[in-house]
Amino acid sequence: MKNWRIIFILLMFPPFLWGAAKTPPTRNEILAKLYAATHRREAKPVESVRIVLSGKLKIEYLRKGNRSLLREDGKVTILYDGRRCWSNGTIGGNDATWIFQFLFALRPVPELFGNLKLFPEPDGDTCTLLGRRDRYLTTALIAVNRETGLWESLSVLHDGSTRRISPTGFFVSEGRNIPEGLLIDGEPFKVEKVEWNPPLADELFRIGSGQSDANRRELEPRRQP
């Protein structure tokens, strides 16, 4: 009889180990996997970057230091100069610029989203990180593959609207896993160009420099009467 008990315990031991291995990961474990998947060991610091997307319109993102610039079809829509952000003629949040910083692994996730919370799916392969940017009243949900650490989607909730972005594949560039294409609100975009540490003139990030009068007026902050 005792032998049967020993055999029964030995038979149950492997399933027990398998069940223990399926326990949900902690937030720090997911963050570590996400960072390792996006910033590989050979990744070097980024001082400046130029990213070009093509789809229903051409999107160009430039960053130098803590200054960012976003163009759509050649027209400047957002300019962040390190102090304030001009967005279509008004001073406001710069959601689009920090979204690019996340998509292309320019900054660590906690720097962009603050104190993240983890909502693992008990039986799924995906965990969800929730982050808030209280300054801009923005909430972000990041779906991360719990095995590979790669992000699967980014949902941004702001002012009653939701934007959803998901990658259509990844490739390695300068030690970073970055998207080869993006679905932005269901619209496909191809990553045409990523330039790491290109020489970008400071004048690009100044209000009115190299812009037409109409574009300059749009970039200038509206003055309150």
Short mmCIF file of C-alpha atoms in Angstrom, two decimals:
data_model
loop_
_atom_site.label_atom_id
_atom_site.label_comp_id
_atom_site.label_asym_id
_atom_site.label_seq_id
_atom_site.Cartn_x
_atom_site.Cartn_y
_atom_site.Cartn_z
CA MET A 1 0.00 0.00 0.00
CA LYS A 2 2.80 2.40 0.89
CA ASN A 3 4.42 1.74 -2.48
CA TRP A 4 1.21 2.78 -4.26
CA ARG A 5 1.15 6.05 -2.30
CA ILE A 6 4.72 6.77 -3.29
CA ILE A 7 3.96 6.01 -6.95
CA PHE A 8 0.87 8.25 -6.83
CA ILE A 9 2.86 11.16 -5.36
CA LEU A 10 5.59 10.76 -7.97
CA LEU A 11 3.01 10.73 -10.76
CA MET A 12 1.44 13.97 -9.46
CA PHE A 13 4.73 15.80 -9.02
CA PRO A 14 5.36 16.78 -12.71
CA PRO A 15 1.84 18.28 -13.16
CA PHE A 16 2.39 20.24 -9.97
CA LEU A 17 5.60 21.71 -11.37
CA TRP A 18 3.86 22.51 -14.66
CA GLY A 19 1.09 24.34 -12.83
CA ALA A 20 3.61 26.32 -10.82
CA ALA A 21 5.36 27.38 -14.01
CA LYS A 22 2.09 28.84 -15.33
CA THR A 23 1.64 31.25 -12.43
CA PRO A 24 1.12 34.84 -13.59
CA PRO A 25 4.32 36.88 -13.82
CA THR A 26 4.83 39.95 -11.68
CA ARG A 27 4.79 43.49 -13.01
CA ASN A 28 8.56 43.80 -12.64
CA GLU A 29 9.09 40.54 -14.55
CA ILE A 30 6.94 41.77 -17.44
CA LEU A 31 8.68 45.16 -17.45
CA ALA A 32 12.07 43.46 -17.50
CA LYS A 33 10.99 41.24 -20.42
CA LEU A 34 9.51 44.21 -22.30
CA TYR A 35 12.68 46.24 -21.86
CA ALA A 36 14.92 43.31 -22.84
CA ALA A 37 12.80 42.64 -25.94
CA THR A 38 12.84 46.25 -27.16
CA HIS A 39 16.33 47.32 -25.98
CA ARG A 40 18.73 44.50 -26.78
CA ARG A 41 22.14 44.33 -25.13
CA GLU A 42 23.83 45.98 -28.08
CA ALA A 43 21.44 48.97 -28.09
CA LYS A 44 23.25 52.30 -27.92
CA PRO A 45 21.95 55.61 -26.51
CA VAL A 46 19.91 57.73 -28.91
CA GLU A 47 20.66 61.45 -29.10
CA SER A 48 18.47 62.09 -32.14
CA VAL A 49 16.20 60.13 -34.47
CA ARG A 50 14.21 60.54 -37.67
CA ILE A 51 11.30 58.14 -38.35
CA VAL A 52 9.19 58.14 -41.52
CA LEU A 53 5.90 56.25 -41.93
CA SER A 54 3.89 55.96 -45.14
CA GLY A 55 0.21 55.12 -45.42
CA LYS A 56 -2.89 57.17 -46.14
CA LEU A 57 -0.60 60.09 -45.27
CA LYS A 58 3.13 60.51 -44.69
CA ILE A 59 4.15 60.85 -41.05
CA GLU A 60 7.59 62.09 -40.03
CA TYR A 61 8.80 62.15 -36.44
CA LEU A 62 12.01 63.88 -35.38
CA ARG A 63 13.55 63.98 -31.93
CA LYS A 64 16.69 65.63 -30.62
CA GLY A 65 17.36 65.61 -26.90
CA ASN A 66 14.05 66.44 -25.24
CA ARG A 67 12.63 68.23 -28.28
CA SER A 68 10.20 66.56 -30.67
CA LEU A 69 8.62 67.43 -33.99
CA LEU A 70 5.78 65.68 -35.84
CA ARG A 71 4.83 66.29 -39.46
CA GLU A 72 1.88 64.92 -41.41
CA ASP A 73 2.18 65.23 -45.20
CA GLY A 74 4.91 67.82 -44.67
CA LYS A 75 2.83 69.99 -42.34
CA VAL A 76 4.00 70.45 -38.76
CA THR A 77 1.25 69.34 -36.38
CA ILE A 78 3.11 69.07 -33.07
CA LEU A 79 6.24 70.77 -31.81
CA TYR A 80 7.66 70.18 -28.34
CA ASP A 81 10.61 72.37 -27.45
CA GLY A 82 11.44 70.94 -24.02
CA ARG A 83 9.26 73.44 -22.16
CA ARG A 84 5.88 73.50 -23.84
CA CYS A 85 4.06 71.67 -26.59
CA TRP A 86 2.30 73.36 -29.50
CA SER A 87 -0.37 71.17 -31.07
CA ASN A 88 -2.25 72.57 -34.08
CA GLY A 89 -2.00 76.10 -32.76
CA THR A 90 -2.82 75.39 -29.12
CA ILE A 91 -0.67 74.60 -26.12
CA GLY A 92 -1.61 71.11 -24.99
CA GLY A 93 -0.53 67.54 -24.48
CA ASN A 94 1.94 65.77 -26.73
CA ASP A 95 0.49 62.26 -26.74
CA ALA A 96 1.72 61.55 -30.27
CA THR A 97 5.36 62.30 -29.45
CA TRP A 98 5.59 59.98 -26.45
CA ILE A 99 3.69 57.29 -28.37
CA PHE A 100 6.51 57.33 -30.95
CA GLN A 101 9.05 57.13 -28.13
CA PHE A 102 7.36 53.96 -26.91
CA LEU A 103 6.85 52.37 -30.35
CA PHE A 104 10.50 52.78 -31.29
CA ALA A 105 12.04 52.11 -27.86
CA LEU A 106 13.49 55.58 -27.42
CA ARG A 107 12.82 55.74 -23.68
CA PRO A 108 12.07 53.16 -20.96
CA VAL A 109 8.38 52.50 -20.43
CA PRO A 110 8.21 53.71 -16.79
CA GLU A 111 9.59 57.10 -17.87
CA LEU A 112 6.72 57.46 -20.33
CA PHE A 113 3.86 55.97 -18.33
CA GLY A 114 4.85 56.41 -14.68
CA ASN A 115 3.76 53.81 -12.13
CA LEU A 116 2.33 51.00 -14.25
CA LYS A 117 -0.10 48.37 -13.00
CA LEU A 118 -0.32 44.79 -14.25
CA PHE A 119 -3.51 42.97 -15.23
CA PRO A 120 -2.48 39.45 -16.34
CA GLU A 121 -4.93 37.24 -18.15
CA PRO A 122 -5.06 33.97 -16.14
CA ASP A 123 -5.23 31.61 -19.11
CA GLY A 124 -3.81 33.76 -21.89
CA ASP A 125 -0.41 34.50 -23.39
CA THR A 126 -0.82 38.26 -23.01
CA CYS A 127 -0.48 40.54 -20.00
CA THR A 128 -1.78 44.10 -19.90
CA LEU A 129 0.11 47.01 -18.40
CA LEU A 130 -1.90 50.08 -17.47
CA GLY A 131 -0.19 53.44 -17.25
CA ARG A 132 -1.39 57.00 -16.75
CA ARG A 133 -0.07 60.39 -17.74
CA ASP A 134 -2.01 62.47 -15.26
CA ARG A 135 -0.60 65.73 -16.57
CA TYR A 136 -2.37 65.10 -19.87
CA LEU A 137 -5.31 63.07 -18.48
CA THR A 138 -4.27 60.14 -20.66
CA THR A 139 -4.54 56.42 -19.95
CA ALA A 140 -2.59 53.79 -21.88
CA LEU A 141 -3.05 50.03 -22.05
CA ILE A 142 -0.05 48.03 -23.29
CA ALA A 143 -0.57 44.38 -24.24
CA VAL A 144 2.68 42.43 -23.78
CA ASN A 145 3.41 38.82 -24.75
CA ARG A 146 4.30 37.16 -21.46
CA GLU A 147 6.78 34.77 -23.14
CA THR A 148 8.66 36.99 -25.61
CA GLY A 149 8.23 40.34 -23.87
CA LEU A 150 7.30 42.05 -27.16
CA TRP A 151 4.39 44.48 -27.06
CA GLU A 152 1.33 43.42 -29.08
CA SER A 153 -0.85 46.52 -28.96
CA LEU A 154 -1.08 49.99 -27.45
CA SER A 155 -4.45 51.57 -26.65
CA VAL A 156 -4.53 55.24 -25.67
CA LEU A 157 -7.60 56.76 -24.02
CA HIS A 158 -7.77 60.55 -23.95
CA ASP A 159 -10.65 63.00 -23.66
CA GLY A 160 -13.31 60.41 -24.50
CA SER A 161 -11.54 59.02 -27.56
CA THR A 162 -9.49 55.85 -27.98
CA ARG A 163 -6.62 55.16 -30.35
CA ARG A 164 -5.30 51.65 -30.94
CA ILE A 165 -1.92 50.84 -32.43
CA SER A 166 -0.51 47.38 -33.14
CA PRO A 167 2.67 46.22 -34.92
CA THR A 168 2.62 44.13 -38.09
CA GLY A 169 6.02 42.63 -37.38
CA PHE A 170 9.37 43.59 -35.91
CA PHE A 171 12.93 43.96 -37.13
CA VAL A 172 16.19 44.72 -35.34
CA SER A 173 17.80 48.10 -35.93
CA GLU A 174 20.79 49.37 -33.93
CA GLY A 175 20.06 46.88 -31.16
CA ARG A 176 16.35 47.65 -30.93
CA ASN A 177 13.30 45.58 -31.88
CA ILE A 178 11.13 48.11 -33.70
CA PRO A 179 7.96 47.72 -35.82
CA GLU A 180 8.30 47.11 -39.53
CA GLY A 181 4.72 48.29 -39.92
CA LEU A 182 1.88 49.64 -37.80
CA LEU A 183 -1.90 49.48 -37.76
CA ILE A 184 -3.05 52.86 -36.43
CA ASP A 185 -6.79 52.88 -35.78
CA GLY A 186 -7.12 50.14 -38.39
CA GLU A 187 -5.11 52.01 -41.06
CA PRO A 188 -1.89 50.30 -42.24
CA PHE A 189 1.39 52.23 -42.19
CA LYS A 190 4.78 51.06 -43.38
CA VAL A 191 7.97 52.10 -41.61
CA GLU A 192 9.90 53.63 -44.51
CA LYS A 193 12.95 54.97 -42.70
CA VAL A 194 14.54 55.00 -39.26
CA GLU A 195 17.71 57.07 -38.86
CA TRP A 196 19.52 56.84 -35.54
CA ASN A 197 21.51 59.88 -34.36
CA PRO A 198 21.20 61.87 -37.61
CA PRO A 199 22.47 65.48 -37.61
CA LEU A 200 19.34 67.57 -36.94
CA ALA A 201 19.59 71.36 -36.85
CA ASP A 202 18.30 73.11 -33.74
CA GLU A 203 16.34 75.47 -36.00
CA LEU A 204 13.97 72.63 -36.87
CA PHE A 205 12.62 72.71 -33.32
CA ARG A 206 12.07 76.46 -33.09
CA ILE A 207 8.73 78.11 -33.66
CA GLY A 208 8.50 79.66 -37.12
CA SER A 209 11.94 78.59 -38.36
CA GLY A 210 11.76 77.46 -41.96
CA GLN A 211 7.95 77.52 -41.92
CA SER A 212 5.52 79.39 -44.11
CA ASP A 213 3.56 82.29 -42.60
CA ALA A 214 0.42 80.13 -42.43
CA ASN A 215 2.25 77.28 -40.77
CA ARG A 216 4.00 79.68 -38.38
CA ARG A 217 0.66 81.09 -37.27
CA GLU A 218 -0.58 77.57 -36.56
CA LEU A 219 2.47 76.82 -34.44
CA GLU A 220 2.31 80.00 -32.39
CA PRO A 221 0.43 79.61 -29.08
CA ARG A 222 -2.90 81.37 -28.96
CA ARG A 223 -2.89 84.38 -26.73
CA GLN A 224 -5.74 84.89 -24.33
CA PRO A 225 -7.43 88.31 -24.60
#
